[in-house]
Short mmCIF file of C-alpha atoms in Angstrom, two decimals:
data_model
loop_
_atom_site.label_atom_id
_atom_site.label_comp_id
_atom_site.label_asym_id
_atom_site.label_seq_id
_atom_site.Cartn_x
_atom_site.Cartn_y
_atom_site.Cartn_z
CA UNK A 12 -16.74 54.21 153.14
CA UNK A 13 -17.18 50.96 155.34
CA UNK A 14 -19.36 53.42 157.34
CA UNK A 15 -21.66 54.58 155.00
CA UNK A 16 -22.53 51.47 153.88
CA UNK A 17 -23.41 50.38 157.01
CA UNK A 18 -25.45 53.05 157.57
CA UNK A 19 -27.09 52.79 154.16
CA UNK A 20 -27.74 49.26 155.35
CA UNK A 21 -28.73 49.93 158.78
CA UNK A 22 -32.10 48.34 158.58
CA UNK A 23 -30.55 44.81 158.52
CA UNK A 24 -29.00 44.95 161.83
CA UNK A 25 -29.57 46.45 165.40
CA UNK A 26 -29.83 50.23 166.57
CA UNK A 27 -26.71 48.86 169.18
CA UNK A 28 -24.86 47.92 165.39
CA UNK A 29 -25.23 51.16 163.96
CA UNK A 30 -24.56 53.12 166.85
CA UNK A 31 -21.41 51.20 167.40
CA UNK A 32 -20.56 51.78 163.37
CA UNK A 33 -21.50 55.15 163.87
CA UNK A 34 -19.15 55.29 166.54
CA UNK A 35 -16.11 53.84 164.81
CA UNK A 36 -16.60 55.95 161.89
CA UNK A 37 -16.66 58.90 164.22
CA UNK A 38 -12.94 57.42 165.78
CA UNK A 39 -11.50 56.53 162.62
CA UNK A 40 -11.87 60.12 161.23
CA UNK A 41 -10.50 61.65 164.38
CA UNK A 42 -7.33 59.21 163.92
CA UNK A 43 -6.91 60.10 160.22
CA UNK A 44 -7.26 63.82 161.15
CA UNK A 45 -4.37 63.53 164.59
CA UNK A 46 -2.33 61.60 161.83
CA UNK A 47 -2.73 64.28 158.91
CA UNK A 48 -2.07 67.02 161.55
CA UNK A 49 1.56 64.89 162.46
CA UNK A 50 2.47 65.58 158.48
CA UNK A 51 1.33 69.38 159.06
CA UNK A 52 3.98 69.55 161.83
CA UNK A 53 6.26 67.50 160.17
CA UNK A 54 5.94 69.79 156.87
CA UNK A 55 6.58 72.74 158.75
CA UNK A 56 9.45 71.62 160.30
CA UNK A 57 11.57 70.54 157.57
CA UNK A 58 9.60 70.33 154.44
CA UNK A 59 8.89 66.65 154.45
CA UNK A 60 10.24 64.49 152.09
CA UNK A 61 9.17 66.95 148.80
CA UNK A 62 9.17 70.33 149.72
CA UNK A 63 8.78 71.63 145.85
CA UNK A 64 5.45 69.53 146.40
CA UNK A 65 3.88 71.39 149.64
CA UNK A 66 1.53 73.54 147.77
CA UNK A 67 0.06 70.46 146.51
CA UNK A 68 0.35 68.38 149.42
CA UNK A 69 -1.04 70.91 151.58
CA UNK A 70 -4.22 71.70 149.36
CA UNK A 71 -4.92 67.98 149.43
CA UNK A 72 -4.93 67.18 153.49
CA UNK A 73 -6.55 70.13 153.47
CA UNK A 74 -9.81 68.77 151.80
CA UNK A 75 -9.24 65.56 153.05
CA UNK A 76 -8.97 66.57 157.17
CA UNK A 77 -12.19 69.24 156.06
CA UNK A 78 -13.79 66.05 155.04
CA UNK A 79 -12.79 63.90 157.72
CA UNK A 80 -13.84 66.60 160.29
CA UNK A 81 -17.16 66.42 158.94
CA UNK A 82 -17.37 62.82 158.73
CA UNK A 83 -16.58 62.67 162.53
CA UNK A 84 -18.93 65.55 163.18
CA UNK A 85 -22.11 63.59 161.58
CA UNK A 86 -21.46 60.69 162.81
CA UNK A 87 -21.04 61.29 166.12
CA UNK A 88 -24.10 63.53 166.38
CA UNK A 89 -25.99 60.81 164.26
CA UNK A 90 -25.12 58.13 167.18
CA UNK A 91 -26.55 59.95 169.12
CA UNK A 92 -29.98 60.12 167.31
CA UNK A 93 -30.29 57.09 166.46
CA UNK A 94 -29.60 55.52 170.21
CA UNK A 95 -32.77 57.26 170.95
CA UNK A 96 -33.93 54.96 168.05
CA UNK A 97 -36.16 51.55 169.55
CA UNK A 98 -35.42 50.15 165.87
CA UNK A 99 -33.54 50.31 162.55
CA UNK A 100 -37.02 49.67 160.25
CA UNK A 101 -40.02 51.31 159.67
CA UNK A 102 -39.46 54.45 161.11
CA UNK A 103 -40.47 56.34 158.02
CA UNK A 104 -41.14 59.67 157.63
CA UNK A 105 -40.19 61.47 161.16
CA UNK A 106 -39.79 64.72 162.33
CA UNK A 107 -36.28 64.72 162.25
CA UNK A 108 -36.15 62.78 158.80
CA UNK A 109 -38.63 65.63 157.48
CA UNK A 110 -36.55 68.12 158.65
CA UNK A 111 -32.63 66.11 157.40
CA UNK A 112 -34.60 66.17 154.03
CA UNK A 113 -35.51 69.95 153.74
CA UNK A 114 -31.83 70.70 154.85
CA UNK A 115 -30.61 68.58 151.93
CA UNK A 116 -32.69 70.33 149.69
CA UNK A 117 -31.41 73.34 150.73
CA UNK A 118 -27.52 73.14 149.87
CA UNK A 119 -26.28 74.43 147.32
CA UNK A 120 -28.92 76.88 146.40
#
């Protein structure tokens, strides 16, 4: 969450600050995701510590390492945009915001 706020407040610091939160963001969800998969081997290999609860546990790091996964995913293509970036303010309108915009308009339909 740490990272999203950052990024909501990106304008109040450096392109170099939110690449480099953009970049930790990207880490910390690949860490999360190595450590989830540990349980998954764990769980397979002798049930963890409540095997009546598997069916439960598993739905759960499911969503979360789906989440994760696309955490890491945007932000680590999003560094990459916005190191291109001169600054963090008045960019506006852009191609690329333009076209972020339309793509958000189009989930879920």
């Amino acid at each position: 969450m740490e990272g999203l706020l950052r990024l909501f407040f990106a304008d109040q610091g450096s392109v170099e600050d939110l690449v480099r939160s953009l970049d930790a963001t990207a880490r910390g969800a690949r860490e999360a995701i190595d450590d989830l998969r540990g349980f998954a081997d764990e769980y397979l290999e002798t049930g963890g510590p409540f095997p009546k609860r598997l069916h439960i546990v598993a739905m759960a790091q499911d969503l979360l390492t789906r989440t994760l996964s696309e955490i890491e995913g945007f932000c680590s293509a999003a560094s990459s945009e916005v190191a291109a970036w001169d600054t963090t303010v008045g960019l506006g309108l852009t191609d690329a915001t333009r076209d972020r915009l339309k793509q958000i308009q189009r989930r879920g339909r």
